[in-house]
Amino acid sequence: MKVLLATEKPFAAAAAKGIQAILEKAGHEVAFLESYTEKSALLEAVADANALIIRSDKIDAEVMSAAPNLKIVVRAGAGYDNVDLAAATERNIVVMNTPGQNANAVAELVMGMLLYTIRMRFSGKSGTELKGKKLGLLGFGHVAQHVGTLANGFGMDVYAYDAFGRRDNIDAAGLHYIESKEDMFKTCDIVSLHIPLKSDTRGSINADLFALMPKKAILVNTARKEIINEEDLLVAMTQREDIRYITDVQPDNHEAMSAFGDRYLATPKKAGAQTAEANANAGYAAARQIADFFATGNKRFQVNK
Ligand code: 3PG
């Protein structure tokens, strides 16, 4: 089978080589489309692909229609909002993700961006510490669980909220379960967002929640920019000179947000999973899942069921 690795933001070279080795050992042919800038390049490259490994690359109906032999798409990573699941199902294409594989990298970025912010960007100005601060984890998937562990190590007081009311994992991790996102925004000095982008989460972090944030609160977003109501955030940041926003990646209104100086920190390109380890973990998992799918029909991790 022909497997195309289509990564607009490429994996580390060693990870890409490792992916190729796993697939070739399983008898597959591997092609690369890295750092492409035009959709036309993707449309051309998928023409004879049986399988695709992608990151945040947008796989819509047009791309799938240009790939008549496509059987499986594996998003090497967690969020699969970039893949049109309905279009895939319609064409009998299996879509998978690789849950948890890059979670530690994203969690470390959360702590790193937070430290950089509260230590005044290492400028020499007096900052604050994480110890003793209340941290809220909105959503409790793999990334949030890793952040919880790291935050515990820093001596933070960690709260977690799960939209489906599943508190077992939260209790087992020794964290405080919190009943609602409103309670979280009201209670916590720092809220870190760990919810997927779906129709009901798009724009869901809005003025109602910003209004509840305590003095000097910080909002951290390593999930998706689209879950934030950017207009509401702009208004809140303008009205409240004490609150700060940290985000991986830049919002659409980055220029306007930049006016807030040190109260705003954004990565220019999504950096959460951009480590050698995360690239290898997620990439190798994707390669193994594809090899297994063609060898045995294993559809574990399918997300369009
Ligand atoms: C994910 O959903 O796995 C992360 O957002 C990482 O995305 P990336 O592979 O585009 O860096």
PDB file of C-alpha atoms and ligand atoms in Angstrom:
ATOM      1  CA  MET A   1       0.000   0.000   0.000  1.00  0.00           C
ATOM      2  CA  LYS A   2       1.099   3.584  -0.552  1.00  0.00           C
ATOM      3  CA  VAL A   3       1.206   5.711   2.587  1.00  0.00           C
ATOM      4  CA  LEU A   4       1.531   9.472   2.219  1.00  0.00           C
ATOM      5  CA  LEU A   5       2.927  11.502   5.101  1.00  0.00           C
ATOM      6  CA  ALA A   6       1.400  14.922   4.482  1.00  0.00           C
ATOM      7  CA  THR A   7       2.646  17.398   7.044  1.00  0.00           C
ATOM      8  CA  GLU A   8       2.418  21.113   6.401  1.00  0.00           C
ATOM      9  CA  LYS A   9       4.316  21.412   9.712  1.00  0.00           C
ATOM     10  CA  PRO A  10       6.890  18.600   9.367  1.00  0.00           C
ATOM     11  CA  PHE A  11       7.929  16.113  11.989  1.00  0.00           C
ATOM     12  CA  ALA A  12      11.520  16.112  13.230  1.00  0.00           C
ATOM     13  CA  ALA A  13      13.669  14.372  10.577  1.00  0.00           C
ATOM     14  CA  ALA A  14      14.436  11.405  12.850  1.00  0.00           C
ATOM     15  CA  ALA A  15      10.738  10.824  13.521  1.00  0.00           C
ATOM     16  CA  ALA A  16       9.921  10.964   9.799  1.00  0.00           C
ATOM     17  CA  LYS A  17      12.645   8.384   9.125  1.00  0.00           C
ATOM     18  CA  GLY A  18      11.318   6.152  11.911  1.00  0.00           C
ATOM     19  CA  ILE A  19       7.793   6.328  10.501  1.00  0.00           C
ATOM     20  CA  GLN A  20       9.120   5.342   7.085  1.00  0.00           C
ATOM     21  CA  ALA A  21      11.075   2.418   8.577  1.00  0.00           C
ATOM     22  CA  ILE A  22       8.018   1.015  10.414  1.00  0.00           C
ATOM     23  CA  LEU A  23       5.873   1.181   7.300  1.00  0.00           C
ATOM     24  CA  GLU A  24       8.488  -0.177   4.916  1.00  0.00           C
ATOM     25  CA  LYS A  25       9.195  -3.074   7.271  1.00  0.00           C
ATOM     26  CA  ALA A  26       5.490  -3.887   7.051  1.00  0.00           C
ATOM     27  CA  GLY A  27       5.768  -3.924   3.241  1.00  0.00           C
ATOM     28  CA  HIS A  28       4.345  -0.481   2.466  1.00  0.00           C
ATOM     29  CA  GLU A  29       5.652   2.273   0.260  1.00  0.00           C
ATOM     30  CA  VAL A  30       6.048   5.728   1.830  1.00  0.00           C
ATOM     31  CA  ALA A  31       5.818   9.125   0.139  1.00  0.00           C
ATOM     32  CA  PHE A  32       6.401  12.507   1.754  1.00  0.00           C
ATOM     33  CA  LEU A  33       4.717  15.854   1.264  1.00  0.00           C
ATOM     34  CA  GLU A  34       6.263  18.149   3.862  1.00  0.00           C
ATOM     35  CA  SER A  35       6.094  21.931   4.363  1.00  0.00           C
ATOM     36  CA  TYR A  36       3.650  22.352   1.501  1.00  0.00           C
ATOM     37  CA  THR A  37       2.005  25.739   1.173  1.00  0.00           C
ATOM     38  CA  GLU A  38      -0.711  25.153  -1.431  1.00  0.00           C
ATOM     39  CA  LYS A  39      -3.701  22.838  -1.181  1.00  0.00           C
ATOM     40  CA  SER A  40      -3.124  21.927  -4.841  1.00  0.00           C
ATOM     41  CA  ALA A  41       0.084  20.142  -3.799  1.00  0.00           C
ATOM     42  CA  LEU A  42      -1.894  18.004  -1.352  1.00  0.00           C
ATOM     43  CA  LEU A  43      -4.601  17.284  -3.937  1.00  0.00           C
ATOM     44  CA  GLU A  44      -1.936  16.075  -6.335  1.00  0.00           C
ATOM     45  CA  ALA A  45      -0.014  14.022  -3.767  1.00  0.00           C
ATOM     46  CA  VAL A  46      -3.061  12.084  -2.493  1.00  0.00           C
ATOM     47  CA  ALA A  47      -4.071  10.871  -5.959  1.00  0.00           C
ATOM     48  CA  ASP A  48      -2.566   7.387  -5.526  1.00  0.00           C
ATOM     49  CA  ALA A  49      -2.431   7.192  -1.708  1.00  0.00           C
ATOM     50  CA  ASN A  50      -4.068   4.307   0.162  1.00  0.00           C
ATOM     51  CA  ALA A  51      -3.303   5.789   3.565  1.00  0.00           C
ATOM     52  CA  LEU A  52      -2.518   9.207   4.956  1.00  0.00           C
ATOM     53  CA  ILE A  53      -0.609  10.314   8.039  1.00  0.00           C
ATOM     54  CA  ILE A  54      -1.310  13.947   8.891  1.00  0.00           C
ATOM     55  CA  ARG A  55      -1.009  16.480  11.711  1.00  0.00           C
ATOM     56  CA  SER A  56      -3.214  19.599  11.646  1.00  0.00           C
ATOM     57  CA  ASP A  57      -3.465  19.274   7.867  1.00  0.00           C
ATOM     58  CA  LYS A  58      -6.988  19.943   6.632  1.00  0.00           C
ATOM     59  CA  ILE A  59      -8.532  16.849   5.086  1.00  0.00           C
ATOM     60  CA  ASP A  60     -11.873  17.853   3.631  1.00  0.00           C
ATOM     61  CA  ALA A  61     -14.234  16.301   1.070  1.00  0.00           C
ATOM     62  CA  GLU A  62     -12.260  17.785  -1.810  1.00  0.00           C
ATOM     63  CA  VAL A  63      -9.035  16.119  -0.640  1.00  0.00           C
ATOM     64  CA  MET A  64     -10.824  12.793  -0.139  1.00  0.00           C
ATOM     65  CA  SER A  65     -12.407  12.997  -3.579  1.00  0.00           C
ATOM     66  CA  ALA A  66      -8.949  13.520  -5.048  1.00  0.00           C
ATOM     67  CA  ALA A  67      -7.845  10.269  -3.371  1.00  0.00           C
ATOM     68  CA  PRO A  68     -10.028   7.491  -4.841  1.00  0.00           C
ATOM     69  CA  ASN A  69      -7.918   4.714  -3.265  1.00  0.00           C
ATOM     70  CA  LEU A  70      -7.808   6.193   0.234  1.00  0.00           C
ATOM     71  CA  LYS A  71      -8.779   3.717   2.970  1.00  0.00           C
ATOM     72  CA  ILE A  72      -7.419   5.282   6.156  1.00  0.00           C
ATOM     73  CA  VAL A  73      -6.375   8.673   7.538  1.00  0.00           C
ATOM     74  CA  VAL A  74      -4.441   8.775  10.791  1.00  0.00           C
ATOM     75  CA  ARG A  75      -4.133  12.105  12.512  1.00  0.00           C
ATOM     76  CA  ALA A  76      -0.802  11.771  14.354  1.00  0.00           C
ATOM     77  CA  GLY A  77      -2.019  13.665  17.381  1.00  0.00           C
ATOM     78  CA  ALA A  78      -5.122  14.157  19.471  1.00  0.00           C
ATOM     79  CA  GLY A  79      -7.537  16.666  17.923  1.00  0.00           C
ATOM     80  CA  TYR A  80      -9.185  15.610  14.672  1.00  0.00           C
ATOM     81  CA  ASP A  81     -11.284  18.711  14.034  1.00  0.00           C
ATOM     82  CA  ASN A  82      -9.238  19.175  10.837  1.00  0.00           C
ATOM     83  CA  VAL A  83     -10.745  16.063   9.237  1.00  0.00           C
ATOM     84  CA  ASP A  84     -14.255  16.038   7.762  1.00  0.00           C
ATOM     85  CA  LEU A  85     -15.512  12.892   9.477  1.00  0.00           C
ATOM     86  CA  ALA A  86     -18.869  12.801   7.679  1.00  0.00           C
ATOM     87  CA  ALA A  87     -17.147  12.992   4.276  1.00  0.00           C
ATOM     88  CA  ALA A  88     -14.787  10.188   5.342  1.00  0.00           C
ATOM     89  CA  THR A  89     -17.605   7.945   6.561  1.00  0.00           C
ATOM     90  CA  GLU A  90     -19.518   8.537   3.335  1.00  0.00           C
ATOM     91  CA  ARG A  91     -16.477   7.259   1.400  1.00  0.00           C
ATOM     92  CA  ASN A  92     -15.775   4.339   3.774  1.00  0.00           C
ATOM     93  CA  ILE A  93     -12.524   5.915   4.900  1.00  0.00           C
ATOM     94  CA  VAL A  94     -11.435   5.054   8.434  1.00  0.00           C
ATOM     95  CA  VAL A  95     -10.184   8.023  10.480  1.00  0.00           C
ATOM     96  CA  MET A  96      -8.047   7.500  13.581  1.00  0.00           C
ATOM     97  CA  ASN A  97      -6.082   9.648  15.998  1.00  0.00           C
ATOM     98  CA  THR A  98      -3.214   8.666  18.305  1.00  0.00           C
ATOM     99  CA  PRO A  99      -4.560   9.680  21.724  1.00  0.00           C
ATOM    100  CA  GLY A 100      -2.097  10.584  24.453  1.00  0.00           C
ATOM    101  CA  GLN A 101       1.031  10.295  22.318  1.00  0.00           C
ATOM    102  CA  ASN A 102       1.918  13.977  22.375  1.00  0.00           C
ATOM    103  CA  ALA A 103       0.233  14.854  25.688  1.00  0.00           C
ATOM    104  CA  ASN A 104       3.386  15.278  27.742  1.00  0.00           C
ATOM    105  CA  ALA A 105       4.848  17.739  25.234  1.00  0.00           C
ATOM    106  CA  VAL A 106       1.722  19.906  25.344  1.00  0.00           C
ATOM    107  CA  ALA A 107       1.594  19.742  29.141  1.00  0.00           C
ATOM    108  CA  GLU A 108       5.216  20.842  29.416  1.00  0.00           C
ATOM    109  CA  LEU A 109       4.453  23.779  27.109  1.00  0.00           C
ATOM    110  CA  VAL A 110       1.590  24.818  29.413  1.00  0.00           C
ATOM    111  CA  MET A 111       3.947  24.952  32.379  1.00  0.00           C
ATOM    112  CA  GLY A 112       6.711  26.642  30.356  1.00  0.00           C
ATOM    113  CA  MET A 113       4.478  29.403  28.997  1.00  0.00           C
ATOM    114  CA  LEU A 114       2.987  29.920  32.429  1.00  0.00           C
ATOM    115  CA  LEU A 115       6.368  30.220  34.115  1.00  0.00           C
ATOM    116  CA  TYR A 116       7.624  32.596  31.428  1.00  0.00           C
ATOM    117  CA  THR A 117       4.550  34.773  31.961  1.00  0.00           C
ATOM    118  CA  ILE A 118       4.433  34.882  35.748  1.00  0.00           C
ATOM    119  CA  ARG A 119       8.223  35.401  35.997  1.00  0.00           C
ATOM    120  CA  MET A 120       7.763  38.519  33.880  1.00  0.00           C
ATOM    121  CA  ARG A 121       9.380  36.963  30.802  1.00  0.00           C
ATOM    122  CA  PHE A 122      12.660  36.585  32.704  1.00  0.00           C
ATOM    123  CA  SER A 123      13.113  40.332  32.438  1.00  0.00           C
ATOM    124  CA  GLY A 124      14.376  40.795  35.975  1.00  0.00           C
ATOM    125  CA  LYS A 125      11.079  42.330  37.166  1.00  0.00           C
ATOM    126  CA  SER A 126       9.595  40.688  40.258  1.00  0.00           C
ATOM    127  CA  GLY A 127       7.065  38.007  39.365  1.00  0.00           C
ATOM    128  CA  THR A 128       4.990  35.430  41.193  1.00  0.00           C
ATOM    129  CA  GLU A 129       5.150  31.667  41.827  1.00  0.00           C
ATOM    130  CA  LEU A 130       2.935  28.743  40.881  1.00  0.00           C
ATOM    131  CA  LYS A 131       3.064  27.161  44.337  1.00  0.00           C
ATOM    132  CA  GLY A 132      -0.198  27.539  46.205  1.00  0.00           C
ATOM    133  CA  LYS A 133      -2.098  28.967  43.226  1.00  0.00           C
ATOM    134  CA  LYS A 134      -5.395  27.432  42.194  1.00  0.00           C
ATOM    135  CA  LEU A 135      -5.192  25.837  38.749  1.00  0.00           C
ATOM    136  CA  GLY A 136      -8.328  24.756  36.885  1.00  0.00           C
ATOM    137  CA  LEU A 137      -8.182  22.122  34.146  1.00  0.00           C
ATOM    138  CA  LEU A 138     -11.162  22.515  31.851  1.00  0.00           C
ATOM    139  CA  GLY A 139     -11.542  19.051  30.351  1.00  0.00           C
ATOM    140  CA  PHE A 140      -9.708  16.026  31.686  1.00  0.00           C
ATOM    141  CA  GLY A 141      -8.192  14.140  28.763  1.00  0.00           C
ATOM    142  CA  HIS A 142      -4.566  13.071  28.353  1.00  0.00           C
ATOM    143  CA  VAL A 143      -3.057  16.572  28.216  1.00  0.00           C
ATOM    144  CA  ALA A 144      -4.988  17.809  31.259  1.00  0.00           C
ATOM    145  CA  GLN A 145      -3.968  14.716  33.211  1.00  0.00           C
ATOM    146  CA  HIS A 146      -0.300  15.410  32.457  1.00  0.00           C
ATOM    147  CA  VAL A 147      -0.704  19.083  33.389  1.00  0.00           C
ATOM    148  CA  GLY A 148      -2.319  17.954  36.656  1.00  0.00           C
ATOM    149  CA  THR A 149       0.679  15.797  37.502  1.00  0.00           C
ATOM    150  CA  LEU A 150       3.177  18.563  36.694  1.00  0.00           C
ATOM    151  CA  ALA A 151       1.136  21.173  38.569  1.00  0.00           C
ATOM    152  CA  ASN A 152       0.988  18.917  41.628  1.00  0.00           C
ATOM    153  CA  GLY A 153       4.777  18.818  41.491  1.00  0.00           C
ATOM    154  CA  PHE A 154       4.807  22.609  41.621  1.00  0.00           C
ATOM    155  CA  GLY A 155       2.620  22.530  44.751  1.00  0.00           C
ATOM    156  CA  MET A 156      -0.419  23.999  42.994  1.00  0.00           C
ATOM    157  CA  ASP A 157      -3.959  23.428  44.166  1.00  0.00           C
ATOM    158  CA  VAL A 158      -5.460  21.654  41.141  1.00  0.00           C
ATOM    159  CA  TYR A 159      -9.141  21.525  40.151  1.00  0.00           C
ATOM    160  CA  ALA A 160     -10.600  19.684  37.181  1.00  0.00           C
ATOM    161  CA  TYR A 161     -13.908  19.780  35.338  1.00  0.00           C
ATOM    162  CA  ASP A 162     -15.263  17.186  32.964  1.00  0.00           C
ATOM    163  CA  ALA A 163     -18.281  18.133  30.834  1.00  0.00           C
ATOM    164  CA  PHE A 164     -19.690  14.612  31.118  1.00  0.00           C
ATOM    165  CA  GLY A 165     -19.472  14.551  34.902  1.00  0.00           C
ATOM    166  CA  ARG A 166     -16.898  11.713  34.908  1.00  0.00           C
ATOM    167  CA  ARG A 167     -15.115  12.328  38.158  1.00  0.00           C
ATOM    168  CA  ASP A 168     -13.452   8.933  38.700  1.00  0.00           C
ATOM    169  CA  ASN A 169     -10.181   9.880  36.953  1.00  0.00           C
ATOM    170  CA  ILE A 170     -10.145  13.255  38.691  1.00  0.00           C
ATOM    171  CA  ASP A 171     -10.614  11.660  42.112  1.00  0.00           C
ATOM    172  CA  ALA A 172      -8.037   8.972  41.300  1.00  0.00           C
ATOM    173  CA  ALA A 173      -5.490  11.664  40.361  1.00  0.00           C
ATOM    174  CA  GLY A 174      -6.058  13.264  43.764  1.00  0.00           C
ATOM    175  CA  LEU A 175      -7.385  16.513  42.233  1.00  0.00           C
ATOM    176  CA  HIS A 176     -10.432  18.529  43.266  1.00  0.00           C
ATOM    177  CA  TYR A 177     -13.497  17.828  41.149  1.00  0.00           C
ATOM    178  CA  ILE A 178     -15.346  21.016  40.266  1.00  0.00           C
ATOM    179  CA  GLU A 179     -19.029  21.001  39.303  1.00  0.00           C
ATOM    180  CA  SER A 180     -19.178  23.498  36.439  1.00  0.00           C
ATOM    181  CA  LYS A 181     -16.980  25.613  34.216  1.00  0.00           C
ATOM    182  CA  GLU A 182     -18.550  28.698  35.810  1.00  0.00           C
ATOM    183  CA  ASP A 183     -17.338  27.509  39.235  1.00  0.00           C
ATOM    184  CA  MET A 184     -13.914  26.890  37.749  1.00  0.00           C
ATOM    185  CA  PHE A 185     -13.578  30.368  36.236  1.00  0.00           C
ATOM    186  CA  LYS A 186     -14.807  31.879  39.524  1.00  0.00           C
ATOM    187  CA  THR A 187     -12.482  29.821  41.734  1.00  0.00           C
ATOM    188  CA  CYS A 188      -9.187  29.448  39.901  1.00  0.00           C
ATOM    189  CA  ASP A 189      -6.266  31.860  39.555  1.00  0.00           C
ATOM    190  CA  ILE A 190      -5.279  30.071  36.362  1.00  0.00           C
ATOM    191  CA  VAL A 191      -7.570  28.162  33.991  1.00  0.00           C
ATOM    192  CA  SER A 192      -5.999  25.855  31.391  1.00  0.00           C
ATOM    193  CA  LEU A 193      -8.263  24.785  28.509  1.00  0.00           C
ATOM    194  CA  HIS A 194      -8.256  21.137  27.427  1.00  0.00           C
ATOM    195  CA  ILE A 195     -11.480  20.677  25.475  1.00  0.00           C
ATOM    196  CA  PRO A 196     -11.750  19.596  21.825  1.00  0.00           C
ATOM    197  CA  LEU A 197     -13.091  21.839  19.075  1.00  0.00           C
ATOM    198  CA  LYS A 198     -16.646  20.710  18.297  1.00  0.00           C
ATOM    199  CA  SER A 199     -19.811  22.539  17.268  1.00  0.00           C
ATOM    200  CA  ASP A 200     -20.815  22.971  20.918  1.00  0.00           C
ATOM    201  CA  THR A 201     -17.397  24.142  22.137  1.00  0.00           C
ATOM    202  CA  ARG A 202     -16.687  26.645  19.339  1.00  0.00           C
ATOM    203  CA  GLY A 203     -16.681  30.126  20.909  1.00  0.00           C
ATOM    204  CA  SER A 204     -17.801  28.621  24.239  1.00  0.00           C
ATOM    205  CA  ILE A 205     -15.136  30.394  26.304  1.00  0.00           C
ATOM    206  CA  ASN A 206     -16.878  33.725  26.333  1.00  0.00           C
ATOM    207  CA  ALA A 207     -17.763  36.941  28.160  1.00  0.00           C
ATOM    208  CA  ASP A 208     -19.921  35.139  30.747  1.00  0.00           C
ATOM    209  CA  LEU A 209     -16.857  33.185  31.874  1.00  0.00           C
ATOM    210  CA  PHE A 210     -14.342  36.056  31.560  1.00  0.00           C
ATOM    211  CA  ALA A 211     -16.567  38.107  33.884  1.00  0.00           C
ATOM    212  CA  LEU A 212     -16.130  35.483  36.620  1.00  0.00           C
ATOM    213  CA  MET A 213     -12.320  35.444  36.606  1.00  0.00           C
ATOM    214  CA  PRO A 214     -10.755  36.553  39.897  1.00  0.00           C
ATOM    215  CA  LYS A 215      -8.290  39.435  40.080  1.00  0.00           C
ATOM    216  CA  LYS A 216      -5.041  38.792  38.184  1.00  0.00           C
ATOM    217  CA  ALA A 217      -6.373  35.577  36.672  1.00  0.00           C
ATOM    218  CA  ILE A 218      -4.622  33.907  33.740  1.00  0.00           C
ATOM    219  CA  LEU A 219      -6.245  31.935  30.917  1.00  0.00           C
ATOM    220  CA  VAL A 220      -4.091  29.348  29.114  1.00  0.00           C
ATOM    221  CA  ASN A 221      -5.212  27.888  25.796  1.00  0.00           C
ATOM    222  CA  THR A 222      -3.262  24.998  24.300  1.00  0.00           C
ATOM    223  CA  ALA A 223      -6.440  23.444  22.888  1.00  0.00           C
ATOM    224  CA  ARG A 224      -7.809  25.242  19.808  1.00  0.00           C
ATOM    225  CA  LYS A 225      -8.043  28.973  19.102  1.00  0.00           C
ATOM    226  CA  GLU A 226     -11.631  28.563  17.892  1.00  0.00           C
ATOM    227  CA  ILE A 227     -12.987  27.595  21.340  1.00  0.00           C
ATOM    228  CA  ILE A 228     -12.410  31.203  22.429  1.00  0.00           C
ATOM    229  CA  ASN A 229     -14.873  33.961  21.617  1.00  0.00           C
ATOM    230  CA  GLU A 230     -12.133  36.327  20.498  1.00  0.00           C
ATOM    231  CA  GLU A 231     -14.299  39.450  20.433  1.00  0.00           C
ATOM    232  CA  ASP A 232     -15.389  38.820  24.024  1.00  0.00           C
ATOM    233  CA  LEU A 233     -11.791  38.208  25.079  1.00  0.00           C
ATOM    234  CA  LEU A 234     -10.669  41.463  23.471  1.00  0.00           C
ATOM    235  CA  VAL A 235     -13.348  43.349  25.400  1.00  0.00           C
ATOM    236  CA  ALA A 236     -12.492  41.554  28.658  1.00  0.00           C
ATOM    237  CA  MET A 237      -8.753  42.238  28.260  1.00  0.00           C
ATOM    238  CA  THR A 238      -9.538  45.908  27.522  1.00  0.00           C
ATOM    239  CA  GLN A 239     -11.861  46.311  30.500  1.00  0.00           C
ATOM    240  CA  ARG A 240      -9.748  44.275  32.940  1.00  0.00           C
ATOM    241  CA  GLU A 241      -6.135  45.381  33.070  1.00  0.00           C
ATOM    242  CA  ASP A 242      -5.311  42.596  35.524  1.00  0.00           C
ATOM    243  CA  ILE A 243      -6.089  39.494  33.435  1.00  0.00           C
ATOM    244  CA  ARG A 244      -3.685  37.709  31.088  1.00  0.00           C
ATOM    245  CA  TYR A 245      -4.059  35.376  28.089  1.00  0.00           C
ATOM    246  CA  ILE A 246      -1.516  32.753  27.028  1.00  0.00           C
ATOM    247  CA  THR A 247      -2.136  30.795  23.869  1.00  0.00           C
ATOM    248  CA  ASP A 248      -0.668  28.201  21.555  1.00  0.00           C
ATOM    249  CA  VAL A 249      -1.479  29.410  18.781  1.00  0.00           C
ATOM    250  CA  GLN A 250      -2.070  33.042  17.694  1.00  0.00           C
ATOM    251  CA  PRO A 251      -5.738  34.027  17.561  1.00  0.00           C
ATOM    252  CA  ASP A 252      -7.226  35.565  14.416  1.00  0.00           C
ATOM    253  CA  ASN A 253      -7.168  38.978  16.115  1.00  0.00           C
ATOM    254  CA  HIS A 254      -3.495  38.653  17.056  1.00  0.00           C
ATOM    255  CA  GLU A 255      -2.675  42.215  16.062  1.00  0.00           C
ATOM    256  CA  ALA A 256      -5.342  43.704  18.292  1.00  0.00           C
ATOM    257  CA  MET A 257      -4.350  41.383  21.149  1.00  0.00           C
ATOM    258  CA  SER A 258      -0.701  42.411  20.784  1.00  0.00           C
ATOM    259  CA  ALA A 259      -1.677  45.820  22.152  1.00  0.00           C
ATOM    260  CA  PHE A 260      -1.891  44.174  25.587  1.00  0.00           C
ATOM    261  CA  GLY A 261       1.890  43.736  25.696  1.00  0.00           C
ATOM    262  CA  ASP A 262       3.092  41.416  28.467  1.00  0.00           C
ATOM    263  CA  ARG A 263      -0.489  40.418  29.337  1.00  0.00           C
ATOM    264  CA  TYR A 264      -0.668  38.431  26.104  1.00  0.00           C
ATOM    265  CA  LEU A 265       1.582  35.613  24.916  1.00  0.00           C
ATOM    266  CA  ALA A 266       1.023  33.636  21.704  1.00  0.00           C
ATOM    267  CA  THR A 267       3.122  31.166  19.741  1.00  0.00           C
ATOM    268  CA  PRO A 268       3.364  32.061  16.030  1.00  0.00           C
ATOM    269  CA  LYS A 269       2.878  28.410  14.992  1.00  0.00           C
ATOM    270  CA  LYS A 270       1.274  25.671  17.103  1.00  0.00           C
ATOM    271  CA  ALA A 271       4.163  24.429  19.235  1.00  0.00           C
ATOM    272  CA  GLY A 272       2.560  22.152  21.833  1.00  0.00           C
ATOM    273  CA  ALA A 273       3.427  18.852  20.160  1.00  0.00           C
ATOM    274  CA  GLN A 274       6.543  20.113  18.430  1.00  0.00           C
ATOM    275  CA  THR A 275       9.197  18.043  20.222  1.00  0.00           C
ATOM    276  CA  ALA A 276      11.365  15.194  18.953  1.00  0.00           C
ATOM    277  CA  GLU A 277       9.724  12.872  21.489  1.00  0.00           C
ATOM    278  CA  ALA A 278       6.128  13.806  20.677  1.00  0.00           C
ATOM    279  CA  ASN A 279       6.827  13.632  16.922  1.00  0.00           C
ATOM    280  CA  ALA A 280       8.228  10.142  17.365  1.00  0.00           C
ATOM    281  CA  ASN A 281       5.511   8.949  19.754  1.00  0.00           C
ATOM    282  CA  ALA A 282       2.595  10.186  17.638  1.00  0.00           C
ATOM    283  CA  GLY A 283       4.233   9.398  14.291  1.00  0.00           C
ATOM    284  CA  TYR A 284       5.260   5.849  15.196  1.00  0.00           C
ATOM    285  CA  ALA A 285       1.837   5.158  16.688  1.00  0.00           C
ATOM    286  CA  ALA A 286       0.239   6.359  13.430  1.00  0.00           C
ATOM    287  CA  ALA A 287       2.545   4.150  11.363  1.00  0.00           C
ATOM    288  CA  ARG A 288       1.848   1.102  13.550  1.00  0.00           C
ATOM    289  CA  GLN A 289      -1.903   1.722  13.424  1.00  0.00           C
ATOM    290  CA  ILE A 290      -1.817   1.850   9.622  1.00  0.00           C
ATOM    291  CA  ALA A 291       0.333  -1.290   9.353  1.00  0.00           C
ATOM    292  CA  ASP A 292      -2.000  -3.095  11.720  1.00  0.00           C
ATOM    293  CA  PHE A 293      -5.115  -1.888   9.930  1.00  0.00           C
ATOM    294  CA  PHE A 294      -3.906  -3.275   6.589  1.00  0.00           C
ATOM    295  CA  ALA A 295      -2.580  -6.501   8.172  1.00  0.00           C
ATOM    296  CA  THR A 296      -5.471  -7.410  10.473  1.00  0.00           C
ATOM    297  CA  GLY A 297      -8.263  -4.863   9.988  1.00  0.00           C
ATOM    298  CA  ASN A 298      -7.676  -3.463  13.481  1.00  0.00           C
ATOM    299  CA  LYS A 299      -9.748  -0.283  13.860  1.00  0.00           C
ATOM    300  CA  ARG A 300      -8.894   0.573  17.439  1.00  0.00           C
ATOM    301  CA  PHE A 301      -8.688   4.382  17.720  1.00  0.00           C
ATOM    302  CA  GLN A 302     -11.180   4.901  14.885  1.00  0.00           C
ATOM    303  CA  VAL A 303     -12.991   8.189  15.533  1.00  0.00           C
ATOM    304  CA  ASN A 304     -15.627   8.140  12.757  1.00  0.00           C
ATOM    305  CA  LYS A 305     -17.759   5.277  14.001  1.00  0.00           C
TER     306      LYS A 305
HETATM  307  C1  3PG B   1      -3.024  17.731  18.690  1.00  0.00           C
HETATM  308  O1  3PG B   1      -4.240  17.877  18.541  1.00  0.00           O
HETATM  309  O2  3PG B   1      -2.495  16.608  18.735  1.00  0.00           O
HETATM  310  C2  3PG B   1      -2.145  18.931  18.895  1.00  0.00           C
HETATM  311  O3  3PG B   1      -2.864  20.114  18.753  1.00  0.00           O
HETATM  312  C3  3PG B   1      -0.893  18.951  18.031  1.00  0.00           C
HETATM  313  O4  3PG B   1      -1.141  19.366  16.725  1.00  0.00           O
HETATM  314  P1  3PG B   1       0.045  19.374  15.634  1.00  0.00           P
HETATM  315  O5  3PG B   1       0.352  17.963  15.285  1.00  0.00           O
HETATM  316  O6  3PG B   1      -0.502  20.163  14.498  1.00  0.00           O
HETATM  317  O7  3PG B   1       1.238  20.043  16.248  1.00  0.00           O
END
